[in-house]
Amino acid sequence: MYKIDNPKNGYKNVAHAFFLSLAVTIAEPSTILPLIVEHFSESMVVVGLFVSLLRGGAIIIQLYVAFHAQAYKRVLPYLSRVFFFRWLSWLSIGLSIYFIGDSNKTLTLLLIGFGLFFFSFMAGFGAIYFKELQAKIFSKKYRGRTMANRQIAGSVASIVSGGVAGYVLNNYEAPLNYAYLFMVSSFIMGIGFLLFSTIDEPKKEHIQIKEKHFGLFLKNAMKTLKGDKRLQRQIIVIFLSFAYYLSMPFVILHANSSFTLSGWMLGGFIMVQMLGSIVGSSLLWKKISDYEKMLTLSFIFMILAFVLALFADSLWLYAFIFFLFGVGLDGFSISGMNLVIEIAPEEKRPIYTALQTNITSLGLFFPVLGGVLLKYIGNYSVIYSLSIALLALGFILSLSLKGTSARE
């Protein structure tokens, strides 16, 4: 008899988040990554594009993954392969910067972009398998707790990573410091992947019979989307939550243009953002199992952050902005994942997950729009205001999710 909510699975779930965050924070989209890209290219559009690559490569594959995953009784063997290729792509970025670096900035930038894209592309496979696994091994209440614990563990790891990043950035010259961060972090990432691969997964009892071909699957997936009004509304709201991406990657560049930021200051901003994540998850999100309410509150924290960004004139105020980012981002992450799990029928969970993730992930390309606006308008207040307007719309629409049935 399989034991749901097995504490051993919970510990491995949290440990995975700790080591993954410890590694990935060195390319955090709101701090380090924009500065790495800016070293090789001064174009704001390129900065926005690369921030999108870190997350956006996942969206083009998820429906195809769901097509196959709906018939899988176990997904962990496939997830383990995803982990290997993500680890390899992350390591390749560090090797590219180390061996090529400034000798050919264009080639280095292309290789960084390829590594980020492939890292993100493989995450498209992993996202479907990961959510399916979370739904199978944890109950609703325990899953909310363990996901909050994941966020706390990841945030603690990111604080440590922020300190390490600050030290490396301050004591080594660019771009070698970036290469060191990627190479070392890839091995830390591997530890988390190995631990998660040993989770005990049960067989899925109710599976969907796979369609004869992918085209038929897409047709049925669209029927599912059209037939579920709640899913449609949820997708719109979560897509609007990504409006923070329009401006967030450029807040650090705005701060850097106003103050001379040392490596320690950059590391400090990472640590403050992760402190916000810890505070949000431990004092707020961990205690809320109403995921519609969690989503609505997350909009409020993000809107407040960008309102403050309009008037930021000191390092302390920027630090508080990054603190609010940490709180809001965790709320979006936890609520988005759990909302789709809650409304999806067991046999259609991969399809629901892929539909929501694929469509909402188009918001991951908001940084490109932000970069274009900055290039031609050159005013940070414009993109901050646009983010606030879109987030405010998302907040208003999120209020209508409460009490809406899955297939009304």
JSON list of N, CA and C in Angstrom, two decimals, residues 238-269:
[
{"chain": "A", "resi": 238, "resn": "ILE", "atom": "N", "xyz": [-3.32, 34.46, -14.58]},
{"chain": "A", "resi": 238, "resn": "ILE", "atom": "CA", "xyz": [-1.92, 34.09, -14.36]},
{"chain": "A", "resi": 238, "resn": "ILE", "atom": "C", "xyz": [-1.02, 34.68, -15.44]},
{"chain": "A", "resi": 239, "resn": "PHE", "atom": "N", "xyz": [-1.54, 34.78, -16.67]},
{"chain": "A", "resi": 239, "resn": "PHE", "atom": "CA", "xyz": [-0.77, 35.46, -17.73]},
{"chain": "A", "resi": 239, "resn": "PHE", "atom": "C", "xyz": [-0.48, 36.91, -17.32]},
{"chain": "A", "resi": 240, "resn": "LEU", "atom": "N", "xyz": [-1.47, 37.60, -16.79]},
{"chain": "A", "resi": 240, "resn": "LEU", "atom": "CA", "xyz": [-1.28, 38.99, -16.37]},
{"chain": "A", "resi": 240, "resn": "LEU", "atom": "C", "xyz": [-0.32, 39.09, -15.19]},
{"chain": "A", "resi": 241, "resn": "SER", "atom": "N", "xyz": [-0.23, 38.03, -14.39]},
{"chain": "A", "resi": 241, "resn": "SER", "atom": "CA", "xyz": [0.71, 38.07, -13.26]},
{"chain": "A", "resi": 241, "resn": "SER", "atom": "C", "xyz": [2.15, 38.17, -13.74]},
{"chain": "A", "resi": 242, "resn": "PHE", "atom": "N", "xyz": [2.41, 37.70, -14.97]},
{"chain": "A", "resi": 242, "resn": "PHE", "atom": "CA", "xyz": [3.76, 37.77, -15.53]},
{"chain": "A", "resi": 242, "resn": "PHE", "atom": "C", "xyz": [4.13, 39.19, -15.97]},
{"chain": "A", "resi": 243, "resn": "ALA", "atom": "N", "xyz": [3.23, 40.14, -15.82]},
{"chain": "A", "resi": 243, "resn": "ALA", "atom": "CA", "xyz": [3.53, 41.52, -16.20]},
{"chain": "A", "resi": 243, "resn": "ALA", "atom": "C", "xyz": [4.68, 42.11, -15.40]},
{"chain": "A", "resi": 244, "resn": "TYR", "atom": "N", "xyz": [4.99, 41.49, -14.25]},
{"chain": "A", "resi": 244, "resn": "TYR", "atom": "CA", "xyz": [6.16, 41.97, -13.49]},
{"chain": "A", "resi": 244, "resn": "TYR", "atom": "C", "xyz": [7.43, 41.82, -14.31]},
{"chain": "A", "resi": 245, "resn": "TYR", "atom": "N", "xyz": [7.44, 40.83, -15.23]},
{"chain": "A", "resi": 245, "resn": "TYR", "atom": "CA", "xyz": [8.62, 40.57, -16.05]},
{"chain": "A", "resi": 245, "resn": "TYR", "atom": "C", "xyz": [8.90, 41.71, -17.03]},
{"chain": "A", "resi": 246, "resn": "LEU", "atom": "N", "xyz": [7.91, 42.52, -17.30]},
{"chain": "A", "resi": 246, "resn": "LEU", "atom": "CA", "xyz": [8.09, 43.65, -18.21]},
{"chain": "A", "resi": 246, "resn": "LEU", "atom": "C", "xyz": [9.15, 44.61, -17.67]},
{"chain": "A", "resi": 247, "resn": "SER", "atom": "N", "xyz": [9.22, 44.71, -16.35]},
{"chain": "A", "resi": 247, "resn": "SER", "atom": "CA", "xyz": [10.10, 45.71, -15.73]},
{"chain": "A", "resi": 247, "resn": "SER", "atom": "C", "xyz": [11.16, 45.14, -14.80]},
{"chain": "A", "resi": 248, "resn": "MET", "atom": "N", "xyz": [10.87, 44.02, -14.15]},
{"chain": "A", "resi": 248, "resn": "MET", "atom": "CA", "xyz": [11.75, 43.55, -13.08]},
{"chain": "A", "resi": 248, "resn": "MET", "atom": "C", "xyz": [13.22, 43.38, -13.49]},
{"chain": "A", "resi": 249, "resn": "PRO", "atom": "N", "xyz": [13.52, 42.82, -14.68]},
{"chain": "A", "resi": 249, "resn": "PRO", "atom": "CA", "xyz": [14.94, 42.67, -15.03]},
{"chain": "A", "resi": 249, "resn": "PRO", "atom": "C", "xyz": [15.69, 43.99, -15.18]},
{"chain": "A", "resi": 250, "resn": "PHE", "atom": "N", "xyz": [14.95, 45.09, -15.33]},
{"chain": "A", "resi": 250, "resn": "PHE", "atom": "CA", "xyz": [15.60, 46.38, -15.58]},
{"chain": "A", "resi": 250, "resn": "PHE", "atom": "C", "xyz": [15.71, 47.25, -14.32]},
{"chain": "A", "resi": 251, "resn": "VAL", "atom": "N", "xyz": [15.08, 46.79, -13.24]},
{"chain": "A", "resi": 251, "resn": "VAL", "atom": "CA", "xyz": [15.18, 47.55, -11.99]},
{"chain": "A", "resi": 251, "resn": "VAL", "atom": "C", "xyz": [16.64, 47.62, -11.53]},
{"chain": "A", "resi": 252, "resn": "ILE", "atom": "N", "xyz": [17.36, 46.50, -11.63]},
{"chain": "A", "resi": 252, "resn": "ILE", "atom": "CA", "xyz": [18.76, 46.47, -11.20]},
{"chain": "A", "resi": 252, "resn": "ILE", "atom": "C", "xyz": [19.62, 47.37, -12.09]},
{"chain": "A", "resi": 253, "resn": "LEU", "atom": "N", "xyz": [19.30, 47.43, -13.39]},
{"chain": "A", "resi": 253, "resn": "LEU", "atom": "CA", "xyz": [20.06, 48.29, -14.30]},
{"chain": "A", "resi": 253, "resn": "LEU", "atom": "C", "xyz": [19.76, 49.76, -14.01]},
{"chain": "A", "resi": 254, "resn": "HIS", "atom": "N", "xyz": [18.52, 50.06, -13.64]},
{"chain": "A", "resi": 254, "resn": "HIS", "atom": "CA", "xyz": [18.16, 51.42, -13.24]},
{"chain": "A", "resi": 254, "resn": "HIS", "atom": "C", "xyz": [18.93, 51.82, -11.99]},
{"chain": "A", "resi": 255, "resn": "ALA", "atom": "N", "xyz": [18.99, 50.90, -11.03]},
{"chain": "A", "resi": 255, "resn": "ALA", "atom": "CA", "xyz": [19.75, 51.17, -9.80]},
{"chain": "A", "resi": 255, "resn": "ALA", "atom": "C", "xyz": [21.23, 51.35, -10.11]},
{"chain": "A", "resi": 256, "resn": "ASN", "atom": "N", "xyz": [21.74, 50.53, -11.04]},
{"chain": "A", "resi": 256, "resn": "ASN", "atom": "CA", "xyz": [23.16, 50.60, -11.38]},
{"chain": "A", "resi": 256, "resn": "ASN", "atom": "C", "xyz": [23.51, 51.89, -12.10]},
{"chain": "A", "resi": 257, "resn": "SER", "atom": "N", "xyz": [22.52, 52.49, -12.79]},
{"chain": "A", "resi": 257, "resn": "SER", "atom": "CA", "xyz": [22.76, 53.77, -13.46]},
{"chain": "A", "resi": 257, "resn": "SER", "atom": "C", "xyz": [22.69, 54.95, -12.49]},
{"chain": "A", "resi": 258, "resn": "SER", "atom": "N", "xyz": [22.07, 54.71, -11.33]},
{"chain": "A", "resi": 258, "resn": "SER", "atom": "CA", "xyz": [21.93, 55.77, -10.34]},
{"chain": "A", "resi": 258, "resn": "SER", "atom": "C", "xyz": [23.01, 55.71, -9.26]},
{"chain": "A", "resi": 259, "resn": "PHE", "atom": "N", "xyz": [23.49, 54.50, -8.99]},
{"chain": "A", "resi": 259, "resn": "PHE", "atom": "CA", "xyz": [24.51, 54.28, -7.96]},
{"chain": "A", "resi": 259, "resn": "PHE", "atom": "C", "xyz": [25.58, 53.36, -8.54]},
{"chain": "A", "resi": 260, "resn": "THR", "atom": "N", "xyz": [26.75, 53.40, -7.98]},
{"chain": "A", "resi": 260, "resn": "THR", "atom": "CA", "xyz": [27.78, 52.46, -8.36]},
{"chain": "A", "resi": 260, "resn": "THR", "atom": "C", "xyz": [27.64, 51.22, -7.49]},
{"chain": "A", "resi": 261, "resn": "LEU", "atom": "N", "xyz": [27.14, 50.15, -8.11]},
{"chain": "A", "resi": 261, "resn": "LEU", "atom": "CA", "xyz": [26.87, 48.94, -7.33]},
{"chain": "A", "resi": 261, "resn": "LEU", "atom": "C", "xyz": [28.08, 48.03, -7.32]},
{"chain": "A", "resi": 262, "resn": "SER", "atom": "N", "xyz": [28.56, 47.72, -6.13]},
{"chain": "A", "resi": 262, "resn": "SER", "atom": "CA", "xyz": [29.67, 46.78, -5.99]},
{"chain": "A", "resi": 262, "resn": "SER", "atom": "C", "xyz": [29.13, 45.35, -6.02]},
{"chain": "A", "resi": 263, "resn": "GLY", "atom": "N", "xyz": [30.03, 44.38, -6.10]},
{"chain": "A", "resi": 263, "resn": "GLY", "atom": "CA", "xyz": [29.62, 42.98, -6.07]},
{"chain": "A", "resi": 263, "resn": "GLY", "atom": "C", "xyz": [28.86, 42.65, -4.80]},
{"chain": "A", "resi": 264, "resn": "TRP", "atom": "N", "xyz": [29.30, 43.24, -3.68]},
{"chain": "A", "resi": 264, "resn": "TRP", "atom": "CA", "xyz": [28.63, 42.98, -2.41]},
{"chain": "A", "resi": 264, "resn": "TRP", "atom": "C", "xyz": [27.21, 43.55, -2.41]},
{"chain": "A", "resi": 265, "resn": "MET", "atom": "N", "xyz": [27.03, 44.70, -3.05]},
{"chain": "A", "resi": 265, "resn": "MET", "atom": "CA", "xyz": [25.67, 45.27, -3.12]},
{"chain": "A", "resi": 265, "resn": "MET", "atom": "C", "xyz": [24.75, 44.39, -3.95]},
{"chain": "A", "resi": 266, "resn": "LEU", "atom": "N", "xyz": [25.27, 43.87, -5.06]},
{"chain": "A", "resi": 266, "resn": "LEU", "atom": "CA", "xyz": [24.47, 42.98, -5.90]},
{"chain": "A", "resi": 266, "resn": "LEU", "atom": "C", "xyz": [24.10, 41.72, -5.13]},
{"chain": "A", "resi": 267, "resn": "GLY", "atom": "N", "xyz": [25.08, 41.14, -4.45]},
{"chain": "A", "resi": 267, "resn": "GLY", "atom": "CA", "xyz": [24.80, 39.98, -3.63]},
{"chain": "A", "resi": 267, "resn": "GLY", "atom": "C", "xyz": [23.80, 40.31, -2.54]},
{"chain": "A", "resi": 268, "resn": "GLY", "atom": "N", "xyz": [23.89, 41.54, -2.00]},
{"chain": "A", "resi": 268, "resn": "GLY", "atom": "CA", "xyz": [22.97, 41.97, -0.96]},
{"chain": "A", "resi": 268, "resn": "GLY", "atom": "C", "xyz": [21.54, 42.06, -1.45]},
{"chain": "A", "resi": 269, "resn": "PHE", "atom": "N", "xyz": [21.35, 42.55, -2.69]},
{"chain": "A", "resi": 269, "resn": "PHE", "atom": "CA", "xyz": [20.01, 42.62, -3.26]},
{"chain": "A", "resi": 269, "resn": "PHE", "atom": "C", "xyz": [19.41, 41.22, -3.41]}
]
